[in-house]
Backbone as JSON, one array per atom type, in Angstrom:
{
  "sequence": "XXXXXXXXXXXXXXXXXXXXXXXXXXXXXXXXXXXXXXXXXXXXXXXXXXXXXXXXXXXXXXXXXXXXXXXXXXXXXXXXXXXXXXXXXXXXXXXXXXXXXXXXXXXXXXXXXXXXXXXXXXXXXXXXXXXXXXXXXXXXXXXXXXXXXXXXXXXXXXXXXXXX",
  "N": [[103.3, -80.65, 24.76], [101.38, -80.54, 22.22], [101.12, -79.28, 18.94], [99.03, -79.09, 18.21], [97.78, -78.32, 20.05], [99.51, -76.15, 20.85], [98.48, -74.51, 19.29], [95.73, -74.31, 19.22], [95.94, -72.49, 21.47], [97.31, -70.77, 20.76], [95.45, -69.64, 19.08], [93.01, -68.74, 21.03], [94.26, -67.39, 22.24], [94.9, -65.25, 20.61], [92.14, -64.94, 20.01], [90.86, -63.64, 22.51], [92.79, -61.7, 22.47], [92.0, -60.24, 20.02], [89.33, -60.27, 21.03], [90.0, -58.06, 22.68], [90.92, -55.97, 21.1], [88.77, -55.54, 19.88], [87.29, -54.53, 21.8], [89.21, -52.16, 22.35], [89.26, -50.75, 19.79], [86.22, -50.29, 19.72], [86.09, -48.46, 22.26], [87.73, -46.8, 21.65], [86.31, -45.91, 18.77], [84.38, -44.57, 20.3], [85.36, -42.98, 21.84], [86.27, -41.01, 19.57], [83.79, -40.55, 18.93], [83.12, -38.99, 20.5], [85.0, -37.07, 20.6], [84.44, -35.55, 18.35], [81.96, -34.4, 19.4], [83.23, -33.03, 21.04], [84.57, -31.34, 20.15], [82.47, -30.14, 18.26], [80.36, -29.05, 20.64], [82.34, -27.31, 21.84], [83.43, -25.78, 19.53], [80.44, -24.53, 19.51], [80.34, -23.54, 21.63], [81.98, -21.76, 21.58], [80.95, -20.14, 19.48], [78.76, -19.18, 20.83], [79.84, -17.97, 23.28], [80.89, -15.89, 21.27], [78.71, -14.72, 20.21], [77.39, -14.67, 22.91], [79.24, -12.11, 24.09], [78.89, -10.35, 21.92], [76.18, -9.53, 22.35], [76.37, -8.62, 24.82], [78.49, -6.31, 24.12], [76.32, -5.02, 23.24], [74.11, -4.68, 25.08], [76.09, -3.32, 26.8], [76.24, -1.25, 25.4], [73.94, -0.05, 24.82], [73.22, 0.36, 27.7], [75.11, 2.87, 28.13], [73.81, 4.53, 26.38], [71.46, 4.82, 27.41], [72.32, 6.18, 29.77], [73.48, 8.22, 28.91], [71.14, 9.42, 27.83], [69.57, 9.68, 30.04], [70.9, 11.7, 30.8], [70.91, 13.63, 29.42], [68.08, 14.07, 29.66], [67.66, 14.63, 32.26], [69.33, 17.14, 32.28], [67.71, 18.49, 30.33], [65.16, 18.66, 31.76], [65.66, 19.95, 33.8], [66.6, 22.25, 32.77], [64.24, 22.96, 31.52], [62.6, 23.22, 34.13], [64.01, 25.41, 35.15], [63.42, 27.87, 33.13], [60.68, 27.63, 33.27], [60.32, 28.38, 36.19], [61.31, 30.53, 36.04], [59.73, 32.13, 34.17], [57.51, 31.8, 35.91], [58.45, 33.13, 38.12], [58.28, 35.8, 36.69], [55.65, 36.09, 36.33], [54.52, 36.44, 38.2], [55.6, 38.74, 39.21], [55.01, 40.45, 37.75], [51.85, 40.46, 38.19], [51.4, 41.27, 40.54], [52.48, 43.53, 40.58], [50.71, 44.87, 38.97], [48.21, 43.91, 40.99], [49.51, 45.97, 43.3], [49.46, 48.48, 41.38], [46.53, 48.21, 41.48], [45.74, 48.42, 44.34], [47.43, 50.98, 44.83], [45.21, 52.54, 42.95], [43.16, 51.89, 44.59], [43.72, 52.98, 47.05], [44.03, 55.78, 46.92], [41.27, 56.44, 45.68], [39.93, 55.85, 48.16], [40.89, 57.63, 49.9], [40.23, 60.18, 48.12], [37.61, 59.79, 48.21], [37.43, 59.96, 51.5], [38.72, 62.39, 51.63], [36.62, 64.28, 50.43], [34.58, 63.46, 52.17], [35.48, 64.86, 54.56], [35.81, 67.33, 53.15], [33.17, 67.77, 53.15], [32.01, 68.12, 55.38], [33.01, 69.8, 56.86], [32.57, 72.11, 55.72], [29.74, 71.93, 55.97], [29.71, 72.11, 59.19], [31.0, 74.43, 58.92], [29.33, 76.09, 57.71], [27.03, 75.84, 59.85], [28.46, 77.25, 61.68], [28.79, 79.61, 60.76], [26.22, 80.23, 60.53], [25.32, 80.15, 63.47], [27.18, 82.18, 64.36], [26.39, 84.53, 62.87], [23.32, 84.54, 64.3], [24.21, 84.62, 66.38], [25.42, 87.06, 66.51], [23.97, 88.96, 65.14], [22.03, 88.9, 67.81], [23.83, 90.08, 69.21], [24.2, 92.6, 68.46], [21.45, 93.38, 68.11], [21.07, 93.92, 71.07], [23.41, 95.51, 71.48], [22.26, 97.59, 70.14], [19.92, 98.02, 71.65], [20.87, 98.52, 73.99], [22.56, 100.87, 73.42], [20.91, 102.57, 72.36], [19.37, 103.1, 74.9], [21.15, 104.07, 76.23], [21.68, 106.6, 74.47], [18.84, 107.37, 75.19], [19.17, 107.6, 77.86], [21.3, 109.52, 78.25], [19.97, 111.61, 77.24], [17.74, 112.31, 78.72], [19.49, 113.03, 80.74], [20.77, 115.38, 79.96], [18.83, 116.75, 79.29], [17.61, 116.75, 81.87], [19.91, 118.5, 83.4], [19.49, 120.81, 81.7], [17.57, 121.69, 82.78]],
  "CA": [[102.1, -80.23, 24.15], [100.97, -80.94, 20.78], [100.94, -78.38, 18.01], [97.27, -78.32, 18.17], [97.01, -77.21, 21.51], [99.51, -74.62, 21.09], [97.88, -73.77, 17.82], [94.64, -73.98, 19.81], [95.98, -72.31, 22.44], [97.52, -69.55, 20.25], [94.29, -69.14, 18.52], [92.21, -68.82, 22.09], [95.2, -65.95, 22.76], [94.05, -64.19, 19.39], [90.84, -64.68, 20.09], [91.2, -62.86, 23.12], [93.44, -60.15, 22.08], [90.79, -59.71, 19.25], [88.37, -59.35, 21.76], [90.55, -56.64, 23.93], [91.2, -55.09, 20.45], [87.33, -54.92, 19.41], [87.09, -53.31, 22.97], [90.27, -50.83, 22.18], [88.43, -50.2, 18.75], [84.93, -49.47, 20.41], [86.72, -47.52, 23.09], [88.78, -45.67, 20.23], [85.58, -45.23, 18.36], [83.68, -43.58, 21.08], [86.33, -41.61, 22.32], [86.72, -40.52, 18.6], [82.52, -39.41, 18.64], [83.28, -37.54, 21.92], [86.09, -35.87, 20.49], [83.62, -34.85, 17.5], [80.88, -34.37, 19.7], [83.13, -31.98, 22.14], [84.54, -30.29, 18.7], [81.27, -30.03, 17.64], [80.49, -28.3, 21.92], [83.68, -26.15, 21.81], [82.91, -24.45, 18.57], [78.86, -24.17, 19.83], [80.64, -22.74, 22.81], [82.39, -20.79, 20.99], [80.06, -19.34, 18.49], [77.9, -19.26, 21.73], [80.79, -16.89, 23.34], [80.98, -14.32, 20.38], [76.86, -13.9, 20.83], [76.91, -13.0, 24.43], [80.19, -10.57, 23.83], [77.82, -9.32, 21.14], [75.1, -8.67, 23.24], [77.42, -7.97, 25.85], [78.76, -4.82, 23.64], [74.88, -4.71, 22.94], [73.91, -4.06, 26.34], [77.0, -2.27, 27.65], [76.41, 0.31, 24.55], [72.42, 0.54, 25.54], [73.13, 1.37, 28.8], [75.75, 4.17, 28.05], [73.22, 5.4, 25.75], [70.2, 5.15, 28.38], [72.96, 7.06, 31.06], [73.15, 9.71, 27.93], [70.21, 10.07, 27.89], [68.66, 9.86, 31.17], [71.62, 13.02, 31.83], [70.72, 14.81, 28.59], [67.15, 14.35, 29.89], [67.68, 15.73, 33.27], [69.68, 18.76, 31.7], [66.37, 19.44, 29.66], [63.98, 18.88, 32.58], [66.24, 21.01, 34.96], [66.93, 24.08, 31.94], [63.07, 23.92, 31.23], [62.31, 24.15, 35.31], [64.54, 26.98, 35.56], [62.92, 28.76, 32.8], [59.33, 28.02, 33.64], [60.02, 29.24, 37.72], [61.62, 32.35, 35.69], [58.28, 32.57, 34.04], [56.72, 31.96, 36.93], [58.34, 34.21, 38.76], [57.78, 37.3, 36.03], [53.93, 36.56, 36.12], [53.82, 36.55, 39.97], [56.0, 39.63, 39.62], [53.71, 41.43, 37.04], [50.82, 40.46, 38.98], [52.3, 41.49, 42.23], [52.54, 45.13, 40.06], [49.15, 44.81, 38.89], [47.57, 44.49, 42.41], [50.3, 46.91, 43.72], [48.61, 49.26, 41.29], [45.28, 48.16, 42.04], [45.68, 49.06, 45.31], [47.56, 52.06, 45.31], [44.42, 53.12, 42.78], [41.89, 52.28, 45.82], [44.01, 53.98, 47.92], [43.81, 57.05, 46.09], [39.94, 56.48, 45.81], [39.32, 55.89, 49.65], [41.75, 59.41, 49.99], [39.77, 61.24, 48.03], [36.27, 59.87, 49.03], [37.67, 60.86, 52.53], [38.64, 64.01, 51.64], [35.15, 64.6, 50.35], [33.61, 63.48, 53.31], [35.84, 65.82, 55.45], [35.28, 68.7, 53.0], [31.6, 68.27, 53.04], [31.69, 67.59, 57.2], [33.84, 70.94, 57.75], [31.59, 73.04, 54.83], [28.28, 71.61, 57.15], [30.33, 72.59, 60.21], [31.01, 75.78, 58.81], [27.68, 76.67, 57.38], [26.59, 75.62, 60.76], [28.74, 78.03, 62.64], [28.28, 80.69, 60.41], [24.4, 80.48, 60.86], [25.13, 80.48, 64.91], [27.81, 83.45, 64.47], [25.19, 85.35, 62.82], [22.97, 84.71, 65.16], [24.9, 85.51, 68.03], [25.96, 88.44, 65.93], [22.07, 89.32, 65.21], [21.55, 89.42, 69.16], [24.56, 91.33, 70.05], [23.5, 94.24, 67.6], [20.33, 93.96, 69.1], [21.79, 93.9, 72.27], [24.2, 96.88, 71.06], [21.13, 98.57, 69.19], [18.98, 98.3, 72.69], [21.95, 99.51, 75.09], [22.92, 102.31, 72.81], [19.32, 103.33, 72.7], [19.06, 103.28, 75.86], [22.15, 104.99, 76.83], [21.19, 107.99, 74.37], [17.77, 108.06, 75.67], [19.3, 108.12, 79.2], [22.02, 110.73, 77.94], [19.06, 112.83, 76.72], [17.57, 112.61, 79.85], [20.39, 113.8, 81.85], [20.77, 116.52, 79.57], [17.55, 117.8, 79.89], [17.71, 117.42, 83.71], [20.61, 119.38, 82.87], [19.45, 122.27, 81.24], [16.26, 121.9, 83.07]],
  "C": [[102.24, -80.34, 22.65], [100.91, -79.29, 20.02], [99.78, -78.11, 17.94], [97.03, -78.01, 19.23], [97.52, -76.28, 21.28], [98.74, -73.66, 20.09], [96.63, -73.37, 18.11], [94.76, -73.19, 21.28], [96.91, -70.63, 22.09], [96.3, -68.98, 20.02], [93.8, -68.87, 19.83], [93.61, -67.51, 22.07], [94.26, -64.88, 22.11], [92.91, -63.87, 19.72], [90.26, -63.59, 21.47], [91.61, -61.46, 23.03], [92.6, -59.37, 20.88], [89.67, -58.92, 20.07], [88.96, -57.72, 22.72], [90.61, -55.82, 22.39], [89.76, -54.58, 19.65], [87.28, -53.99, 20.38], [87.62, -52.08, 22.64], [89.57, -50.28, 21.1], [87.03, -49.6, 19.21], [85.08, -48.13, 21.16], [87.05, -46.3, 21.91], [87.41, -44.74, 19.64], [84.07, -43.92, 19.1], [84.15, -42.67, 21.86], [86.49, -40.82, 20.78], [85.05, -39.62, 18.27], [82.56, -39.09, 19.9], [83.96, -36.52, 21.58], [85.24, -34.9, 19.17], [82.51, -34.3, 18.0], [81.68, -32.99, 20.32], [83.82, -31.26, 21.03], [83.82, -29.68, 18.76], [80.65, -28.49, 19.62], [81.34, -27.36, 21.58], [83.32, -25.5, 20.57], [81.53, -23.91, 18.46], [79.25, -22.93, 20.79], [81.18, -20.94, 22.9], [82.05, -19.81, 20.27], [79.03, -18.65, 19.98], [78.46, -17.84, 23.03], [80.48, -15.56, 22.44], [79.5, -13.79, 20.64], [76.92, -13.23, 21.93], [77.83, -12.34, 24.32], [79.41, -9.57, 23.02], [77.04, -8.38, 22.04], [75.64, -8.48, 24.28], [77.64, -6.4, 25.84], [77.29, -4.41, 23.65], [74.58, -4.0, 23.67], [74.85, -2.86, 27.02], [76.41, -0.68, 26.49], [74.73, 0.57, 24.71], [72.14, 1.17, 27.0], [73.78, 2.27, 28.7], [74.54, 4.87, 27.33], [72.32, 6.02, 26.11], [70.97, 6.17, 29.27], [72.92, 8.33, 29.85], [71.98, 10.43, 28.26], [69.74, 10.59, 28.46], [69.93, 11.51, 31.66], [71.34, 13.92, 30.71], [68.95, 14.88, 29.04], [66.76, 15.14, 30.84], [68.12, 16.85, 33.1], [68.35, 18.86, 31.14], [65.55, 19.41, 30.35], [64.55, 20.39, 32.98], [66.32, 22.51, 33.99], [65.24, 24.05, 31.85], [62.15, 24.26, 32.64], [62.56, 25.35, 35.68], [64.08, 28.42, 34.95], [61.46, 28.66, 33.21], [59.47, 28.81, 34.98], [60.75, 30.5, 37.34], [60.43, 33.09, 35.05], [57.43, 33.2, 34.29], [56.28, 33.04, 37.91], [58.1, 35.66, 37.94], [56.47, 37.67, 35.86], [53.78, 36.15, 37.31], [54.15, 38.06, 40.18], [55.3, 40.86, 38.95], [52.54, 41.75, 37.45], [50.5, 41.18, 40.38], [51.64, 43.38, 41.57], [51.59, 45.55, 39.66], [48.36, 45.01, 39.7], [48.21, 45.52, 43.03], [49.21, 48.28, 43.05], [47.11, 49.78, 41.32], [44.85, 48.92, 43.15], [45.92, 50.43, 45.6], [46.02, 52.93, 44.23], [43.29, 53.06, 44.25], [42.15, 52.92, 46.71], [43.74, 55.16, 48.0], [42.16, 57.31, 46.24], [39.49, 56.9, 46.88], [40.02, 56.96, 49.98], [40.47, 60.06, 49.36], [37.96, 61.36, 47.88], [36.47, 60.66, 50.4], [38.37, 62.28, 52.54], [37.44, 64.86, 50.93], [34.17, 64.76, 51.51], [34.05, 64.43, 54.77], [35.47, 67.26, 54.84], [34.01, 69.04, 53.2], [31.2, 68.71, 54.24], [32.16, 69.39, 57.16], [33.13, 71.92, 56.57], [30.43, 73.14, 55.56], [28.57, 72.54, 58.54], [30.45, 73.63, 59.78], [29.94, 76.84, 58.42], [26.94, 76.75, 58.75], [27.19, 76.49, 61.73], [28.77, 79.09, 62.6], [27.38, 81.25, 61.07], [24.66, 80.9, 62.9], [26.15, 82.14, 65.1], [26.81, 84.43, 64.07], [24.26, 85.54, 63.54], [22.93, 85.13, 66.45], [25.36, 87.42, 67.56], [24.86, 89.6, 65.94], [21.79, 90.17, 66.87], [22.37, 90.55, 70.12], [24.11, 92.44, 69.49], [22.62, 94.2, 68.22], [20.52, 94.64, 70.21], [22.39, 95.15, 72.47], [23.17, 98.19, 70.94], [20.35, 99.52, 71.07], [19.91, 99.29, 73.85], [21.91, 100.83, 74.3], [21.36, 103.2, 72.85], [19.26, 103.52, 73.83], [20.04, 103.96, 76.71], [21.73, 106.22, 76.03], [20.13, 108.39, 74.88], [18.15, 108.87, 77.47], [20.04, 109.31, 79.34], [21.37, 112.11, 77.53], [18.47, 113.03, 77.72], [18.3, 113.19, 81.05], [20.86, 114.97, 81.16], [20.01, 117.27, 79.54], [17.2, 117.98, 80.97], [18.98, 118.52, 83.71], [20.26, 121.39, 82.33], [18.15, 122.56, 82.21], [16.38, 122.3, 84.6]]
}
């Protein structure tokens, strides 16, 4: 072989290995904007990380604060139920003492209406048995008056058959 083939047959190598080394260079350079691109990812990722830990702590410390709450809220429902049904119960129990004395006043009332209406009943009744004791009393004297009269008249009569 001639010097110009190998010379043309070097060159055609080069030309070759040029081309595999444009490739390796392309390659290179797009593996080199991946590696900037996944840089560029990985510290997004990263920045992207510290946010949700943020709001991570964010959230975790909003719900402790909602569980605070919601248990400092139920302590203040539950202490101001306990005092209103203590309230409750001192103005059911006042009330209670209120009608209690209500009642025992009507009690008292309807007592001493009915002991009116028995004194008046047994005053009637007694006026009423008076009036018939007298009356019966009336007729026995009569009764008395007429016998006795009539026993002295008869006693005077047997004394004057007597002397007579």
């Amino acid at each position: 072989m001639s010097n110009l083939q190998k010379f043309n047959t070097t060159l055609e190598d080069f030309d070759k290995e040029v081309g595999k080394l444009k490739a390796v260079s392309d390659a290179y350079q797009k593996l080199q904007g991946l590696t900037v691109s996944y840089d560029k990812i990985s510290l997004q990722f990263e920045q992207n990380s510290k946010a949700l830990e943020s709001i991570n702590r964010g959230i975790e410390k909003s719900i402790s604060e909602i569980y605070s709450l919601i248990d400092k809220k139920t302590d203040q429902i539950s202490k101001e139920n306990k005092e209103f049904y203590k309230d409750l119960a001192g103005t059911i129990k006042i009330q209670l003492d209120d009608n209690k004395s209500q009642i025992k006043q009507l009690i008292e009332i309807e007592r001493n209406q009915i002991k009116q209406i028995f004194e008046i009943e047994f005053a009637k009744n007694t006026k009423e048995l008076k009036q018939v004791i007298e009356a019966e009393n009336k007729t026995i004297k009569i009764f008395i008056w007429v016998i006795g009269g009539l026993t002295i008249i008869l006693c005077l009569l047997a004394v004057i058959k007597l002397w007579t």
